[in-house]
XYZ file of C-alpha atoms in Angstrom:
388
model
C -28.469 10.047 73.758
C -26.251 12.629 71.993
C -23.071 10.546 73.575
C -24.513 7.387 72.051
C -24.904 9.096 68.811
C -21.576 10.503 68.431
C -20.167 7.273 69.534
C -22.107 5.248 66.959
C -21.106 7.848 64.090
C -17.502 7.435 65.044
C -17.771 3.695 65.381
C -20.064 3.798 61.665
C -16.875 5.891 59.902
C -14.308 3.504 61.106
C -16.224 0.906 59.655
C -16.835 1.938 56.323
C -13.089 3.349 56.771
C -12.450 -0.336 56.730
C -15.082 -1.595 54.395
C -13.140 0.355 51.662
C -9.534 -0.688 52.131
C -10.760 -4.128 51.610
C -12.524 -3.434 48.587
C -10.459 -4.980 45.612
C -8.992 -2.227 43.559
C -10.035 -2.149 39.664
C -8.164 -4.066 37.463
C -7.566 -1.474 35.097
C -5.933 0.437 38.125
C -3.736 -1.996 39.231
C -2.541 -2.364 35.401
C -1.280 1.316 35.379
C 2.281 1.850 35.537
C 3.786 3.416 38.463
C 6.131 5.427 35.882
C 3.125 6.979 34.335
C 3.900 5.854 30.475
C 3.697 2.652 28.555
C 5.706 0.894 25.892
C 4.409 -1.196 23.070
C 5.882 -2.377 19.996
C 3.488 -2.209 16.917
C 5.357 -4.684 15.118
C 3.613 -8.610 14.238
C 7.023 -10.200 13.786
C 9.526 -11.360 16.225
C 12.460 -10.061 14.571
C 11.207 -6.564 14.698
C 10.558 -6.639 18.410
C 13.967 -6.977 19.540
C 14.649 -3.450 19.597
C 11.722 -2.495 21.405
C 12.999 -5.206 24.068
C 16.349 -3.353 24.241
C 14.835 0.267 24.755
C 12.474 -1.128 27.772
C 15.552 -2.869 29.191
C 17.228 0.295 29.548
C 13.889 2.087 30.729
C 13.264 -0.665 33.171
C 9.957 -1.103 32.414
C 7.687 -4.160 30.905
C 6.865 -4.025 27.206
C 3.023 -3.433 27.059
C 1.178 -6.162 26.579
C -0.591 -6.251 23.078
C -1.451 -8.798 19.769
C -0.555 -7.706 16.470
C -1.450 -9.610 13.871
C -2.788 -10.094 10.354
C -6.007 -12.006 9.577
C -6.551 -14.505 6.398
C -7.333 -12.141 4.369
C -4.398 -9.854 5.513
C -6.490 -6.990 7.308
C -4.335 -5.960 10.349
C -5.659 -6.299 13.731
C -4.324 -5.421 17.237
C -5.888 -6.388 20.599
C -4.442 -3.771 23.633
C -4.423 -6.334 26.468
C -4.457 -3.225 29.161
C -5.665 0.161 30.130
C -3.955 2.785 28.787
C -6.229 5.801 30.061
C -4.392 8.972 30.869
C -1.189 7.585 30.500
C 1.691 8.890 27.986
C 2.475 5.808 25.163
C 5.108 5.300 23.004
C 4.585 3.078 20.248
C 7.813 1.896 18.655
C 7.860 0.541 15.233
C 10.545 -0.562 13.261
C 10.319 -1.183 9.490
C 10.926 -4.338 8.140
C 10.959 -5.098 4.012
C 7.018 -5.490 4.335
C 7.026 -1.447 4.180
C 3.138 -1.354 4.048
C 2.129 -3.764 6.369
C 4.358 -2.144 9.129
C 2.639 1.264 8.105
C -0.776 -0.075 8.861
C 0.214 -1.954 12.208
C 1.372 1.425 13.709
C -1.446 3.166 12.423
C -4.259 0.757 13.575
C -2.461 0.480 16.700
C -1.927 4.151 16.957
C -6.037 4.905 16.675
C -6.525 1.909 19.023
C -4.359 3.961 21.759
C -6.877 7.288 20.927
C -10.166 5.532 20.996
C -8.826 3.789 24.438
C -8.083 7.269 26.083
C -4.433 7.320 26.162
C -3.385 10.793 26.853
C -0.068 11.207 24.378
C 0.849 8.696 21.871
C 4.510 9.036 20.483
C 5.567 6.909 17.752
C 9.217 5.897 17.959
C 9.950 5.433 14.729
C 13.628 4.792 13.941
C 13.836 4.706 10.010
C 10.622 6.745 8.391
C 9.737 4.611 5.998
C 8.869 6.369 2.328
C 11.932 9.361 3.074
C 13.240 9.311 -0.125
C 9.605 9.941 -1.529
C 9.498 13.796 0.061
C 9.895 15.585 -3.791
C 7.605 15.972 -5.916
C 8.820 13.499 -9.411
C 6.890 14.233 -12.739
C 3.310 13.777 -12.725
C 3.630 11.877 -9.034
C 2.953 13.018 -5.364
C 4.742 13.765 -1.882
C 4.024 10.182 -0.283
C 6.182 11.108 2.468
C 3.852 14.186 3.575
C 0.776 11.667 2.971
C 2.189 9.476 5.339
C 2.426 12.032 7.907
C -1.129 13.584 7.745
C -1.751 9.501 8.384
C -0.388 9.370 11.035
C -1.769 12.685 12.633
C -5.136 11.269 11.877
C -4.956 8.303 13.710
C -3.931 9.966 16.797
C -0.115 10.143 16.937
C 0.924 13.580 18.800
C 4.810 13.448 18.384
C 7.144 11.029 16.842
C 11.039 10.372 17.497
C 12.762 9.380 14.528
C 16.627 9.153 13.246
C 18.121 10.390 10.463
C 15.441 11.751 8.120
C 16.924 11.201 4.545
C 16.076 14.882 4.035
C 15.768 17.441 7.197
C 12.611 18.961 5.696
C 10.510 16.195 6.017
C 9.769 17.468 9.708
C 7.935 20.229 8.409
C 5.466 17.802 6.782
C 3.910 17.407 10.414
C 0.916 18.924 12.211
C 3.090 18.260 15.475
C 6.464 17.714 17.022
C 9.244 15.570 15.267
C 12.531 14.853 17.164
C 15.016 13.750 14.474
C 17.870 12.176 16.264
C 21.463 11.325 14.832
C 23.140 8.140 14.790
C 26.447 10.154 14.039
C 28.129 9.685 17.090
C 27.789 6.031 17.355
C 28.780 5.429 14.183
C 31.858 8.055 15.276
C 32.511 6.123 18.578
C 32.876 2.699 16.418
C 35.429 3.991 14.064
C 37.537 5.390 16.647
C 37.380 2.194 18.983
C 37.142 -0.899 16.185
C 39.325 0.499 12.795
C 42.565 -0.305 13.507
C 44.905 2.731 12.622
C 41.839 5.022 11.601
C 44.194 7.831 11.873
C 45.133 6.856 8.334
C 41.628 6.903 6.700
C 39.939 9.680 4.707
C 35.993 9.836 4.727
C 34.382 9.619 1.469
C 31.448 11.024 -0.203
C 30.035 8.494 -3.041
C 28.197 11.805 -4.517
C 28.422 15.294 -4.110
C 24.802 15.309 -2.479
C 26.502 13.741 0.414
C 29.706 15.591 0.612
C 27.986 17.656 3.823
C 27.470 14.531 5.484
C 31.050 13.097 4.943
C 32.555 16.845 5.567
C 30.958 16.598 9.476
C 32.609 12.935 9.996
C 35.936 14.587 8.651
C 35.792 17.374 10.880
C 34.721 15.500 13.605
C 37.475 12.911 13.157
C 39.823 15.580 12.234
C 40.858 13.505 8.780
C 40.878 14.386 5.156
C 37.674 14.693 2.839
C 37.434 13.286 -0.843
C 34.044 13.178 -2.850
C 33.345 10.840 -6.064
C 31.582 12.441 -8.958
C 30.792 11.614 -12.523
C 28.779 8.986 -14.076
C 28.665 6.315 -11.979
C 26.565 7.824 -9.228
C 23.087 8.667 -9.326
C 21.814 12.046 -7.152
C 18.074 12.327 -6.545
C 18.802 15.790 -7.597
C 19.358 14.636 -10.850
C 16.080 12.944 -11.577
C 13.926 14.569 -13.828
C 11.464 17.107 -12.285
C 9.477 18.549 -14.950
C 5.678 17.570 -15.439
C 6.376 17.474 -19.204
C 3.911 20.468 -19.794
C 2.745 21.394 -22.445
C 1.379 17.448 -22.946
C 2.238 16.200 -26.350
C 0.559 17.376 -29.037
C -1.761 15.218 -31.804
C -0.550 14.960 -35.515
C -1.631 17.976 -37.179
C -1.735 20.350 -34.017
C 1.260 22.745 -33.253
C 3.593 21.825 -30.093
C 4.839 25.486 -29.361
C 3.292 27.614 -26.592
C 2.147 30.603 -27.205
C 2.701 32.179 -30.565
C 5.500 34.002 -30.821
C 6.507 32.708 -27.055
C 10.093 31.368 -27.447
C 11.291 30.091 -24.350
C 15.485 29.241 -23.855
C 16.080 25.082 -23.788
C 17.126 23.860 -20.613
C 20.481 21.964 -22.019
C 20.970 18.119 -21.380
C 23.462 17.154 -18.087
C 26.168 15.113 -19.503
C 28.071 13.311 -16.886
C 31.678 13.521 -16.861
C 33.491 10.116 -16.286
C 33.927 9.293 -12.585
C 36.277 11.305 -11.065
C 37.624 10.958 -7.230
C 38.417 14.255 -6.086
C 41.148 14.012 -2.969
C 43.940 11.350 -2.351
C 43.019 8.289 -1.478
C 46.312 6.402 -2.049
C 47.658 4.054 0.620
C 44.661 5.166 2.698
C 41.454 3.923 4.466
C 38.322 5.187 2.592
C 35.451 5.138 4.802
C 32.358 6.309 2.800
C 29.391 7.583 4.787
C 25.490 7.919 3.839
C 22.341 7.557 5.571
C 20.979 5.008 3.876
C 22.493 1.944 2.575
C 19.772 -0.508 -0.205
C 20.940 -1.357 -3.112
C 24.357 -1.839 -2.785
C 24.840 -1.071 -6.511
C 26.544 2.069 -6.411
C 28.644 1.258 -3.092
C 30.100 -1.463 -5.135
C 31.250 0.280 -8.117
C 32.574 3.599 -5.439
C 34.548 0.325 -3.553
C 35.994 -0.609 -7.110
C 36.810 2.855 -8.129
C 38.622 3.480 -4.513
C 40.602 0.205 -4.897
C 41.864 1.133 -8.237
C 42.836 4.675 -6.673
C 45.288 2.747 -3.921
C 42.890 2.231 -0.930
C 43.848 -0.582 0.621
C 40.720 -0.717 2.796
C 37.161 0.269 2.236
C 34.533 0.634 4.974
C 30.840 1.582 4.823
C 28.896 3.388 7.008
C 24.926 3.966 7.102
C 22.636 4.709 9.714
C 19.345 2.858 7.817
C 20.773 -1.048 6.517
C 17.964 -1.552 4.437
C 19.926 -3.775 2.630
C 17.223 -5.480 -0.013
C 17.686 -7.810 -2.796
C 20.808 -9.611 -3.664
C 22.729 -6.845 -1.119
C 24.562 -9.457 1.358
C 25.792 -11.601 -1.735
C 26.794 -8.575 -3.784
C 28.755 -6.945 -0.424
C 30.336 -10.162 0.308
C 31.991 -10.225 -3.443
C 33.005 -6.709 -3.695
C 35.879 -4.881 -2.684
C 34.233 -3.671 0.440
C 35.870 -4.719 3.810
C 33.118 -4.344 5.969
C 29.328 -2.342 6.028
C 28.470 -1.046 9.561
C 25.089 -0.288 10.026
C 22.619 0.268 13.219
C 19.742 -1.435 14.362
C 17.352 1.067 13.195
C 16.261 -1.374 10.618
C 16.257 -5.230 11.664
C 18.937 -7.245 9.527
C 19.540 -10.432 10.898
C 19.148 -12.781 8.137
C 21.403 -10.093 6.009
C 24.187 -10.805 8.430
C 23.855 -14.614 8.351
C 24.535 -14.095 4.713
C 27.145 -11.775 4.809
C 29.873 -11.555 7.489
C 30.961 -8.613 6.348
C 27.745 -7.005 7.794
C 28.449 -4.966 11.416
C 25.741 -3.558 13.711
C 25.412 -0.669 16.252
C 23.114 -0.753 18.881
C 21.246 2.755 19.242
C 18.958 1.838 21.896
C 20.348 4.034 24.277
C 20.117 7.120 22.651
C 15.929 6.360 21.793
C 15.291 5.457 25.568
C 16.834 8.179 26.485
C 14.781 10.150 23.841
C 11.676 8.594 25.735
C 12.191 9.128 29.244
C 12.680 13.056 28.573
C 9.721 12.999 26.527
C 7.546 11.458 29.149
C 9.703 13.648 32.053
C 8.966 16.609 30.075
C 12.940 17.530 30.037
C 15.235 19.175 27.299
C 16.209 17.528 24.515
C 18.834 19.764 24.178
C 21.158 17.668 25.869
C 20.615 14.937 22.830
C 21.690 17.256 20.189
C 24.776 18.578 21.999
C 27.263 19.914 19.384
C 24.674 18.828 16.418
C 25.068 21.386 13.772
C 22.497 22.015 10.825
C 24.935 20.191 8.550
C 25.080 17.081 10.615
């Protein structure tokens, strides 16, 4: 009896193993990426998903299955079509002209992934919106800090971005921020695509852009010129006071405490525009982080032409190119505007052939790979200094 019982027991174990092998796997288990992470695009427009497709091609993974759309009343809806439980999720969000819709798409998708038990949610936001609103202006608000708080509340645990307008913006976040640089790609473009670049001079269109221009000049071993005067409008020159105390009604004193005499700040008066540096007979390369309304760049190009520059290039990381920018560039003395693909601008390129694009998907894909694998990010910041 004991022998038969042992044989029957072994036979039942074999049968159970065979039975378990034939059980179909859970659908969510089948969808889990072998690499342990997923890459989603949070944008509802086709033009804005191009960068996400390039990044996933470089990573060798498929773009995550999701649907992002607006209801008839313009509410944003996100449907994630596969399991994300326990995985690292990267959300790529490029910012089109409709900035506020893009922000809501990102927030709603992050929250959807959070409620579906994603392990980590990393936002890949090459151009961080509202980055110019990072300082207090009169009785306004620091909107960039508000956006950072909203992203954290929605569930993001990390952000990858590129060339923040002010590096101090990283301090607004309660989680890690990797602020990548586009300058290596733009420097490579200068060396490979601008004939006789050794005869060029790097130009800062305002004193506030001098550090960035100096970094380019030192790396290319070129000269530096800085423009200063009434044509430039630096953010640091904007009114920063709260006009306190407020104006008093008639019959009431407008002075402060009786007997208190505060020294009056003298109003600024900008001198006529000047160019510090010799641009005569040179190729002028103006560098900046954002090119949006191009009036300042067009005015700077006219001045540089008057000073003897025979070719003028504009190099910027984020090509927002709003409003009439393509037409103004086409009609100006600017020879070429070079921007990266952090922001979609295919329509503007059709309107103005002077606009050229540099692809930065390589560094974004490498950042995603390193973060998921827990590798150091130092390689992506090699030779980067505080002023870059």
